[in-house]
mmCIF file of C-alpha atoms and ligand atoms in Angstrom:
data_model
loop_
_atom_site.group_PDB
_atom_site.id
_atom_site.type_symbol
_atom_site.label_atom_id
_atom_site.label_comp_id
_atom_site.label_asym_id
_atom_site.label_seq_id
_atom_site.Cartn_x
_atom_site.Cartn_y
_atom_site.Cartn_z
ATOM 1 C CA MET A 1 8.977 -5.241 -2.817
ATOM 2 C CA ASN A 2 10.334 -1.955 -4.015
ATOM 3 C CA LYS A 3 8.259 -0.937 -6.996
ATOM 4 C CA ILE A 4 5.657 1.783 -7.134
ATOM 5 C CA VAL A 5 2.956 0.611 -9.552
ATOM 6 C CA ILE A 6 0.548 3.322 -10.671
ATOM 7 C CA LEU A 7 -2.730 2.530 -12.487
ATOM 8 C CA THR A 8 -4.399 5.433 -14.266
ATOM 9 C CA GLY A 9 -7.837 5.813 -15.805
ATOM 10 C CA ALA A 10 -9.839 8.376 -17.724
ATOM 11 C CA GLY A 11 -9.966 10.758 -14.744
ATOM 12 C CA ILE A 12 -6.281 11.683 -15.101
ATOM 13 C CA SER A 13 -6.970 13.006 -18.610
ATOM 14 C CA ALA A 14 -10.265 14.727 -17.747
ATOM 15 C CA GLU A 15 -8.621 18.077 -16.962
ATOM 16 C CA SER A 16 -6.781 17.945 -20.269
ATOM 17 C CA GLY A 17 -10.245 18.057 -21.794
ATOM 18 C CA LEU A 18 -10.791 14.395 -22.705
ATOM 19 C CA GLY A 19 -14.122 12.837 -21.762
ATOM 20 C CA THR A 20 -14.271 10.086 -19.153
ATOM 21 C CA PHE A 21 -16.532 7.073 -19.581
ATOM 22 C CA ARG A 22 -18.958 7.063 -16.760
ATOM 23 C CA ASP A 23 -19.125 10.675 -15.597
ATOM 24 C CA GLU A 24 -22.033 12.920 -16.528
ATOM 25 C CA GLY A 25 -22.072 13.396 -20.318
ATOM 26 C CA GLY A 26 -19.156 11.001 -20.711
ATOM 27 C CA LEU A 27 -18.413 8.590 -23.532
ATOM 28 C CA CYS A 28 -20.930 6.061 -22.202
ATOM 29 C CA ALA A 29 -23.655 8.704 -22.512
ATOM 30 C CA GLU A 30 -22.936 9.198 -26.232
ATOM 31 C CA HIS A 31 -22.774 5.542 -27.298
ATOM 32 C CA ARG A 32 -23.662 2.109 -25.925
ATOM 33 C CA ILE A 33 -20.395 0.385 -25.018
ATOM 34 C CA GLU A 34 -21.602 -2.732 -26.871
ATOM 35 C CA ASP A 35 -21.884 -0.700 -30.089
ATOM 36 C CA VAL A 36 -18.464 0.978 -30.058
ATOM 37 C CA ALA A 37 -16.118 -0.922 -27.699
ATOM 38 C CA THR A 38 -16.694 -4.612 -28.487
ATOM 39 C CA PRO A 39 -15.565 -6.841 -31.395
ATOM 40 C CA GLU A 40 -19.248 -7.578 -32.084
ATOM 41 C CA GLY A 41 -20.020 -3.877 -32.369
ATOM 42 C CA PHE A 42 -17.106 -3.424 -34.773
ATOM 43 C CA ALA A 43 -18.211 -6.395 -36.909
ATOM 44 C CA LYS A 44 -21.754 -5.004 -37.027
ATOM 45 C CA ASN A 45 -20.855 -1.401 -37.895
ATOM 46 C CA PRO A 46 -17.127 -0.803 -38.542
ATOM 47 C CA LYS A 47 -17.839 2.698 -39.905
ATOM 48 C CA LEU A 48 -19.498 3.814 -36.624
ATOM 49 C CA VAL A 49 -16.632 2.369 -34.558
ATOM 50 C CA HIS A 50 -13.925 3.932 -36.745
ATOM 51 C CA GLU A 51 -15.727 7.291 -36.470
ATOM 52 C CA PHE A 52 -15.896 6.919 -32.651
ATOM 53 C CA TYR A 53 -12.125 6.346 -32.449
ATOM 54 C CA ASN A 54 -11.247 8.880 -35.186
ATOM 55 C CA LYS A 55 -13.022 11.557 -33.114
ATOM 56 C CA ARG A 56 -11.177 10.537 -29.921
ATOM 57 C CA ARG A 57 -7.824 10.200 -31.752
ATOM 58 C CA ASN A 58 -8.152 13.769 -33.079
ATOM 59 C CA GLN A 59 -9.387 15.128 -29.734
ATOM 60 C CA ALA A 60 -6.386 13.564 -27.980
ATOM 61 C CA ALA A 61 -4.012 15.094 -30.555
ATOM 62 C CA ASP A 62 -5.544 18.533 -29.886
ATOM 63 C CA VAL A 63 -5.132 18.578 -26.083
ATOM 64 C CA MET A 64 -2.103 18.751 -23.771
ATOM 65 C CA PRO A 65 -0.960 16.652 -20.821
ATOM 66 C CA ASN A 66 -1.867 18.248 -17.484
ATOM 67 C CA ALA A 67 0.046 18.706 -14.201
ATOM 68 C CA ALA A 68 -0.861 15.177 -13.086
ATOM 69 C CA HIS A 69 0.766 13.574 -16.169
ATOM 70 C CA ALA A 70 3.815 15.821 -15.666
ATOM 71 C CA ALA A 71 4.122 14.934 -11.967
ATOM 72 C CA LEU A 72 4.105 11.179 -12.712
ATOM 73 C CA ALA A 73 6.772 11.655 -15.409
ATOM 74 C CA ARG A 74 8.912 13.534 -12.844
ATOM 75 C CA LEU A 75 8.418 10.749 -10.279
ATOM 76 C CA GLN A 76 9.531 8.177 -12.843
ATOM 77 C CA LYS A 77 12.675 10.223 -13.611
ATOM 78 C CA ASN A 78 13.471 10.616 -9.911
ATOM 79 C CA TYR A 79 13.232 6.861 -9.254
ATOM 80 C CA PRO A 80 14.526 5.229 -12.463
ATOM 81 C CA GLY A 81 13.209 1.692 -12.911
ATOM 82 C CA ASP A 82 11.114 1.732 -9.743
ATOM 83 C CA VAL A 83 7.998 3.576 -10.947
ATOM 84 C CA VAL A 84 5.742 1.651 -13.342
ATOM 85 C CA ILE A 85 2.764 3.409 -14.937
ATOM 86 C CA VAL A 86 -0.012 1.164 -16.262
ATOM 87 C CA THR A 87 -2.811 3.013 -18.005
ATOM 88 C CA GLN A 88 -6.326 1.973 -19.015
ATOM 89 C CA ASN A 89 -6.379 5.103 -21.163
ATOM 90 C CA VAL A 90 -5.898 4.983 -24.906
ATOM 91 C CA ASP A 91 -4.686 8.593 -25.214
ATOM 92 C CA ASP A 92 -0.933 9.363 -25.397
ATOM 93 C CA LEU A 93 -0.806 12.099 -22.742
ATOM 94 C CA HIS A 94 1.494 10.148 -20.406
ATOM 95 C CA GLU A 95 4.057 9.712 -23.208
ATOM 96 C CA ARG A 96 3.744 13.344 -24.267
ATOM 97 C CA ALA A 97 4.493 14.344 -20.646
ATOM 98 C CA GLY A 98 7.727 12.326 -20.876
ATOM 99 C CA ALA A 99 6.663 9.160 -19.051
ATOM 100 C CA SER A 100 6.991 5.552 -20.190
ATOM 101 C CA VAL A 101 3.711 3.715 -19.842
ATOM 102 C CA LEU A 102 2.100 0.315 -20.385
ATOM 103 C CA HIS A 103 -1.133 0.657 -22.405
ATOM 104 C CA MET A 104 -3.172 -2.325 -21.199
ATOM 105 C CA HIS A 105 -6.209 -1.258 -23.286
ATOM 106 C CA GLY A 106 -4.290 -0.283 -26.420
ATOM 107 C CA ALA A 107 -3.712 3.154 -27.939
ATOM 108 C CA LEU A 108 -5.525 5.540 -30.289
ATOM 109 C CA THR A 109 -2.229 6.097 -32.127
ATOM 110 C CA GLY A 110 -2.133 2.414 -33.113
ATOM 111 C CA ALA A 111 -3.682 0.546 -36.054
ATOM 112 C CA LEU A 112 -3.853 -3.250 -36.191
ATOM 113 C CA CYS A 113 -4.521 -5.734 -38.973
ATOM 114 C CA ALA A 114 -6.966 -8.411 -37.819
ATOM 115 C CA ALA A 115 -5.712 -10.682 -40.603
ATOM 116 C CA CYS A 116 -1.920 -10.628 -40.135
ATOM 117 C CA ASP A 117 -1.480 -8.919 -36.728
ATOM 118 C CA HIS A 118 0.673 -6.158 -38.323
ATOM 119 C CA ARG A 119 0.716 -2.883 -36.304
ATOM 120 C CA TRP A 120 1.420 0.620 -37.584
ATOM 121 C CA MET A 121 0.839 4.271 -36.665
ATOM 122 C CA ALA A 122 -2.856 5.008 -37.168
ATOM 123 C CA PRO A 123 -3.675 7.844 -39.605
ATOM 124 C CA PRO A 124 -5.889 10.609 -38.169
ATOM 125 C CA GLU A 125 -8.934 9.039 -39.856
ATOM 126 C CA MET A 126 -9.365 5.269 -40.257
ATOM 127 C CA ALA A 127 -12.122 3.734 -42.408
ATOM 128 C CA PRO A 128 -13.467 0.220 -43.061
ATOM 129 C CA ASP A 129 -11.958 0.044 -46.570
ATOM 130 C CA ASP A 130 -8.420 0.843 -45.356
ATOM 131 C CA VAL A 131 -5.899 -1.716 -46.538
ATOM 132 C CA CYS A 132 -3.238 -3.273 -44.310
ATOM 133 C CA PRO A 133 0.183 -2.018 -45.515
ATOM 134 C CA ASN A 134 1.635 -5.481 -44.837
ATOM 135 C CA CYS A 135 -0.827 -8.035 -46.216
ATOM 136 C CA LEU A 136 -3.031 -5.638 -48.274
ATOM 137 C CA THR A 137 -6.207 -7.083 -46.754
ATOM 138 C CA GLN A 138 -9.141 -4.839 -45.793
ATOM 139 C CA ALA A 139 -8.963 -6.054 -42.145
ATOM 140 C CA THR A 140 -7.722 -2.958 -40.340
ATOM 141 C CA ARG A 141 -9.024 -1.903 -36.910
ATOM 142 C CA PRO A 142 -8.022 0.500 -34.138
ATOM 143 C CA ASP A 143 -5.353 -1.112 -31.905
ATOM 144 C CA ILE A 144 -7.696 -0.937 -28.912
ATOM 145 C CA VAL A 145 -8.594 -3.713 -26.431
ATOM 146 C CA TRP A 146 -12.380 -4.002 -26.521
ATOM 147 C CA PHE A 147 -14.608 -5.630 -23.912
ATOM 148 C CA GLY A 148 -14.244 -9.412 -24.106
ATOM 149 C CA GLU A 149 -10.681 -9.115 -25.468
ATOM 150 C CA MET A 150 -7.528 -9.924 -23.526
ATOM 151 C CA PRO A 151 -5.814 -6.784 -22.246
ATOM 152 C CA TYR A 152 -2.220 -6.170 -23.395
ATOM 153 C CA GLU A 153 0.964 -6.452 -21.280
ATOM 154 C CA MET A 154 -0.656 -8.664 -18.632
ATOM 155 C CA ASP A 155 2.508 -10.778 -18.112
ATOM 156 C CA THR A 156 4.679 -7.653 -17.791
ATOM 157 C CA ILE A 157 2.186 -6.108 -15.383
ATOM 158 C CA ALA A 158 2.063 -9.317 -13.304
ATOM 159 C CA GLY A 159 5.879 -9.260 -13.126
ATOM 160 C CA HIS A 160 5.891 -5.702 -11.755
ATOM 161 C CA MET A 161 3.001 -6.438 -9.385
ATOM 162 C CA SER A 162 4.979 -9.319 -7.858
ATOM 163 C CA ASN A 163 7.452 -6.674 -6.581
ATOM 164 C CA VAL A 164 5.013 -3.901 -5.760
ATOM 165 C CA GLY A 165 5.559 -2.081 -2.460
ATOM 166 C CA LEU A 166 3.091 0.752 -3.170
ATOM 167 C CA PHE A 167 0.072 0.532 -5.523
ATOM 168 C CA VAL A 168 -1.510 3.855 -6.502
ATOM 169 C CA SER A 169 -4.784 4.114 -8.444
ATOM 170 C CA ILE A 170 -5.494 7.480 -10.100
ATOM 171 C CA GLY A 171 -8.635 8.671 -11.916
ATOM 172 C CA THR A 172 -10.467 5.395 -12.372
ATOM 173 C CA SER A 173 -13.931 4.337 -11.228
ATOM 174 C CA GLY A 174 -12.772 0.770 -10.611
ATOM 175 C CA ASN A 175 -15.486 -0.704 -12.840
ATOM 176 C CA VAL A 176 -13.410 -2.507 -15.449
ATOM 177 C CA TYR A 177 -11.553 -5.765 -14.876
ATOM 178 C CA PRO A 178 -8.877 -7.029 -14.728
ATOM 179 C CA ALA A 179 -7.542 -3.493 -13.924
ATOM 180 C CA ALA A 180 -10.051 -3.034 -11.082
ATOM 181 C CA GLY A 181 -8.675 -6.170 -9.428
ATOM 182 C CA PHE A 182 -5.039 -4.977 -9.252
ATOM 183 C CA VAL A 183 -5.567 -3.340 -5.845
ATOM 184 C CA GLN A 184 -6.587 -6.685 -4.374
ATOM 185 C CA ASP A 185 -3.534 -8.366 -5.930
ATOM 186 C CA ALA A 186 -1.374 -5.653 -4.311
ATOM 187 C CA ARG A 187 -2.981 -6.157 -0.893
ATOM 188 C CA MET A 188 -2.478 -9.913 -1.205
ATOM 189 C CA ILE A 189 1.307 -9.448 -1.278
ATOM 190 C CA GLY A 190 1.323 -6.867 1.483
ATOM 191 C CA ALA A 191 1.755 -3.684 -0.560
ATOM 192 C CA LYS A 192 0.481 -0.321 0.603
ATOM 193 C CA THR A 193 -2.434 0.987 -1.468
ATOM 194 C CA LEU A 194 -3.442 4.578 -2.214
ATOM 195 C CA GLU A 195 -6.341 5.959 -4.270
ATOM 196 C CA LEU A 196 -6.203 9.458 -5.769
ATOM 197 C CA ASN A 197 -9.575 10.236 -7.360
ATOM 198 C CA LEU A 198 -12.251 12.902 -7.676
ATOM 199 C CA GLU A 199 -14.543 10.730 -5.571
ATOM 200 C CA PRO A 200 -14.309 7.296 -3.923
ATOM 201 C CA SER A 201 -14.240 4.562 -6.611
ATOM 202 C CA GLU A 202 -16.074 1.217 -6.646
ATOM 203 C CA GLY A 203 -12.979 -0.291 -5.064
ATOM 204 C CA ALA A 204 -12.387 2.449 -2.465
ATOM 205 C CA SER A 205 -12.747 0.056 0.458
ATOM 206 C CA PHE A 206 -9.667 -1.896 -0.712
ATOM 207 C CA PHE A 207 -7.327 1.094 -0.315
ATOM 208 C CA ASP A 208 -5.344 1.867 2.855
ATOM 209 C CA GLU A 209 -5.494 5.574 2.048
ATOM 210 C CA ALA A 210 -7.640 7.704 -0.273
ATOM 211 C CA ARG A 211 -7.262 11.354 -1.220
ATOM 212 C CA THR A 212 -10.077 12.978 -3.170
ATOM 213 C CA GLY A 213 -9.761 15.968 -5.446
ATOM 214 C CA ARG A 214 -8.825 16.926 -8.991
ATOM 215 C CA ALA A 215 -5.871 14.952 -10.361
ATOM 216 C CA SER A 216 -4.020 18.086 -11.498
ATOM 217 C CA GLU A 217 -3.938 19.189 -7.839
ATOM 218 C CA ILE A 218 -3.739 16.014 -5.711
ATOM 219 C CA VAL A 219 -1.263 14.091 -7.906
ATOM 220 C CA PRO A 220 1.485 16.770 -7.900
ATOM 221 C CA ALA A 221 0.852 17.265 -4.157
ATOM 222 C CA TRP A 222 1.334 13.545 -3.584
ATOM 223 C CA VAL A 223 4.426 13.339 -5.847
ATOM 224 C CA GLU A 224 6.044 16.329 -4.097
HETATM 225 C C1 BV8 B 301 -11.119 -9.329 -20.253
HETATM 226 C C2 BV8 B 301 -10.677 0.566 -24.470
HETATM 227 C C3 BV8 B 301 -10.946 -11.660 -20.500
HETATM 228 C C4 BV8 B 301 -11.859 1.004 -25.215
HETATM 229 C C5 BV8 B 301 -11.581 -0.350 -22.445
HETATM 230 C C6 BV8 B 301 -14.721 -9.755 -13.892
HETATM 231 C C7 BV8 B 301 -15.873 -9.264 -13.301
HETATM 232 C C8 BV8 B 301 -16.809 -8.556 -14.061
HETATM 233 C C9 BV8 B 301 -16.599 -8.325 -15.428
HETATM 234 C C10 BV8 B 301 -15.464 -8.830 -15.997
HETATM 235 C C11 BV8 B 301 -14.530 -9.533 -15.246
HETATM 236 N N1 BV8 B 301 -13.520 -9.892 -16.077
HETATM 237 C C12 BV8 B 301 -13.785 -9.466 -17.340
HETATM 238 C C13 BV8 B 301 -14.972 -8.809 -17.308
HETATM 239 C C14 BV8 B 301 -15.623 -8.197 -18.466
HETATM 240 C C15 BV8 B 301 -15.105 -6.789 -18.732
HETATM 241 C C16 BV8 B 301 -15.464 -5.852 -17.617
HETATM 242 O O1 BV8 B 301 -14.647 -5.570 -16.741
HETATM 243 N N2 BV8 B 301 -16.667 -5.329 -17.696
HETATM 244 C C17 BV8 B 301 -17.105 -4.357 -16.698
HETATM 245 C C18 BV8 B 301 -17.825 -3.211 -17.404
HETATM 246 C C19 BV8 B 301 -17.974 -5.050 -15.694
HETATM 247 N N3 BV8 B 301 -13.674 -6.777 -18.940
HETATM 248 C C20 BV8 B 301 -13.181 -7.080 -20.153
HETATM 249 O O2 BV8 B 301 -13.868 -7.428 -21.089
HETATM 250 C C21 BV8 B 301 -11.672 -7.002 -20.321
HETATM 251 N N4 BV8 B 301 -11.228 -8.207 -20.951
HETATM 252 O O3 BV8 B 301 -11.252 -9.406 -19.076
HETATM 253 O O4 BV8 B 301 -10.845 -10.376 -21.072
HETATM 254 C C22 BV8 B 301 -10.324 -12.588 -21.454
HETATM 255 C C23 BV8 B 301 -9.577 -13.631 -20.942
HETATM 256 C C24 BV8 B 301 -8.988 -14.520 -21.820
HETATM 257 C C25 BV8 B 301 -9.138 -14.342 -23.191
HETATM 258 C C26 BV8 B 301 -9.885 -13.271 -23.691
HETATM 259 C C27 BV8 B 301 -10.485 -12.381 -22.814
HETATM 260 C C28 BV8 B 301 -11.244 -5.888 -21.270
HETATM 261 C C29 BV8 B 301 -11.593 -4.555 -20.706
HETATM 262 C C30 BV8 B 301 -11.022 -3.445 -21.599
HETATM 263 C C31 BV8 B 301 -12.139 -2.716 -22.278
HETATM 264 N N5 BV8 B 301 -11.616 -1.547 -22.969
HETATM 265 N N6 BV8 B 301 -11.023 0.666 -23.078
HETATM 266 C C32 BV8 B 301 -11.941 2.501 -25.230
HETATM 267 O O5 BV8 B 301 -11.202 3.181 -24.506
HETATM 268 O O6 BV8 B 301 -12.778 2.968 -26.006
HETATM 269 S S1 BV8 B 301 -12.199 -0.074 -20.891
HETATM 270 C C33 BV8 B 301 -12.548 1.576 -20.683
HETATM 271 O O7 BV8 B 301 -12.981 1.696 -19.327
HETATM 272 C C34 BV8 B 301 -11.384 2.531 -20.787
HETATM 273 O O8 BV8 B 301 -10.138 1.910 -20.933
HETATM 274 C C35 BV8 B 301 -11.419 3.221 -19.440
HETATM 275 O O9 BV8 B 301 -10.205 3.721 -19.067
HETATM 276 C C36 BV8 B 301 -11.823 2.062 -18.636
HETATM 277 C C37 BV8 B 301 -12.127 2.240 -17.212
HETATM 278 O O10 BV8 B 301 -12.866 3.396 -17.061
HETATM 279 P P1 BV8 B 301 -12.200 4.548 -16.172
HETATM 280 O O11 BV8 B 301 -10.857 4.858 -16.737
HETATM 281 O O12 BV8 B 301 -12.270 4.142 -14.757
HETATM 282 O O13 BV8 B 301 -13.136 5.749 -16.502
HETATM 283 P P2 BV8 B 301 -14.522 6.094 -15.779
HETATM 284 O O14 BV8 B 301 -15.183 7.146 -16.588
HETATM 285 O O15 BV8 B 301 -15.254 4.834 -15.462
HETATM 286 O O16 BV8 B 301 -14.067 6.725 -14.376
HETATM 287 C C38 BV8 B 301 -13.366 7.956 -14.365
HETATM 288 C C39 BV8 B 301 -12.982 8.201 -12.921
HETATM 289 O O17 BV8 B 301 -12.209 9.408 -12.867
HETATM 290 C C40 BV8 B 301 -14.191 8.416 -12.002
HETATM 291 O O18 BV8 B 301 -14.001 7.679 -10.813
HETATM 292 C C41 BV8 B 301 -14.170 9.932 -11.713
HETATM 293 O O19 BV8 B 301 -14.583 10.215 -10.392
HETATM 294 C C42 BV8 B 301 -12.690 10.245 -11.855
HETATM 295 N N7 BV8 B 301 -12.414 11.615 -12.291
HETATM 296 C C43 BV8 B 301 -13.136 12.375 -13.176
HETATM 297 N N8 BV8 B 301 -12.536 13.578 -13.298
HETATM 298 C C44 BV8 B 301 -11.436 13.573 -12.504
HETATM 299 C C45 BV8 B 301 -11.358 12.325 -11.858
HETATM 300 N N9 BV8 B 301 -10.377 12.024 -10.984
HETATM 301 C C46 BV8 B 301 -9.440 12.980 -10.743
HETATM 302 N N10 BV8 B 301 -9.453 14.196 -11.322
HETATM 303 C C47 BV8 B 301 -10.432 14.534 -12.204
HETATM 304 N N11 BV8 B 301 -10.427 15.758 -12.768
#
């Protein structure tokens, strides 16, 4: 019971300039989730989905990690092996701040072949007629976990959660499962739970403590 497990969502990257999903004018306002973040949507219109992720991949490459990403990387360095960061985000801002992170919903920097499961670094622009460098099939897709697909790293996450002493949720609305259920798993084994968010999330009532504010302010304050 000695691990700090931190779950982050789109809100931690908002102040770096990346859109969240459900806030005013967010990604959900631009596209229906069914059209751009499901396997069915990709099958129906792979060009639209590639364009959606190409735009986000290039936006993420153009922005910088903020003070919240930096504070979590510092915390991880100060407590080697005891601070686990699990992110729902598909940007690479945690890594670029120097943290190691588990991407449970995949990553914009990844490309995947649906035919042979080969993974490689995604080019800035992906297109439906791209060919897998391994099996040469035109079955490439962004290495992203869409709705209805099994999130990545679930066994590793469960292993860390079985030793969690403090669960911290940062910048997530608590709408998407199984991530939104982690706080209840933490409570079940007696961990302390803390929410750091701009406003109370859907799961706010499950947290022992909640601090509201902008991540770039309240996360460094909490880490210090
Ligand atoms: C699965 C990749 C099973 C795509 C994403 C149980 C109950 C109900 C539904 C389900 C359930 N179990 C499964 C489901 C279905 C579904 C689901 O949860 N649906 C919801 C909508 C009801 N879940 C799934 O399909 C998952 N798969 O369970 O598979 C299975 C089992 C066996 C075999 C096969 C399958 C897969 C879910 C993953 C979907 N992919 N992302 C992409 O990124 O394009 S989810 C997507 O939403 C992103 O990852 C995003 O991170 C995530 C969550 O959103 P948030 O990060 O919370 O962002 P949001 O905008 O909502 O909130 C931002 C927050 O930040 C706000 O609270 C705001 O106040 C705050 N904020 C804003 N600015 C700041 C700030 N905070 C601090 N500072 C600021 N400056």
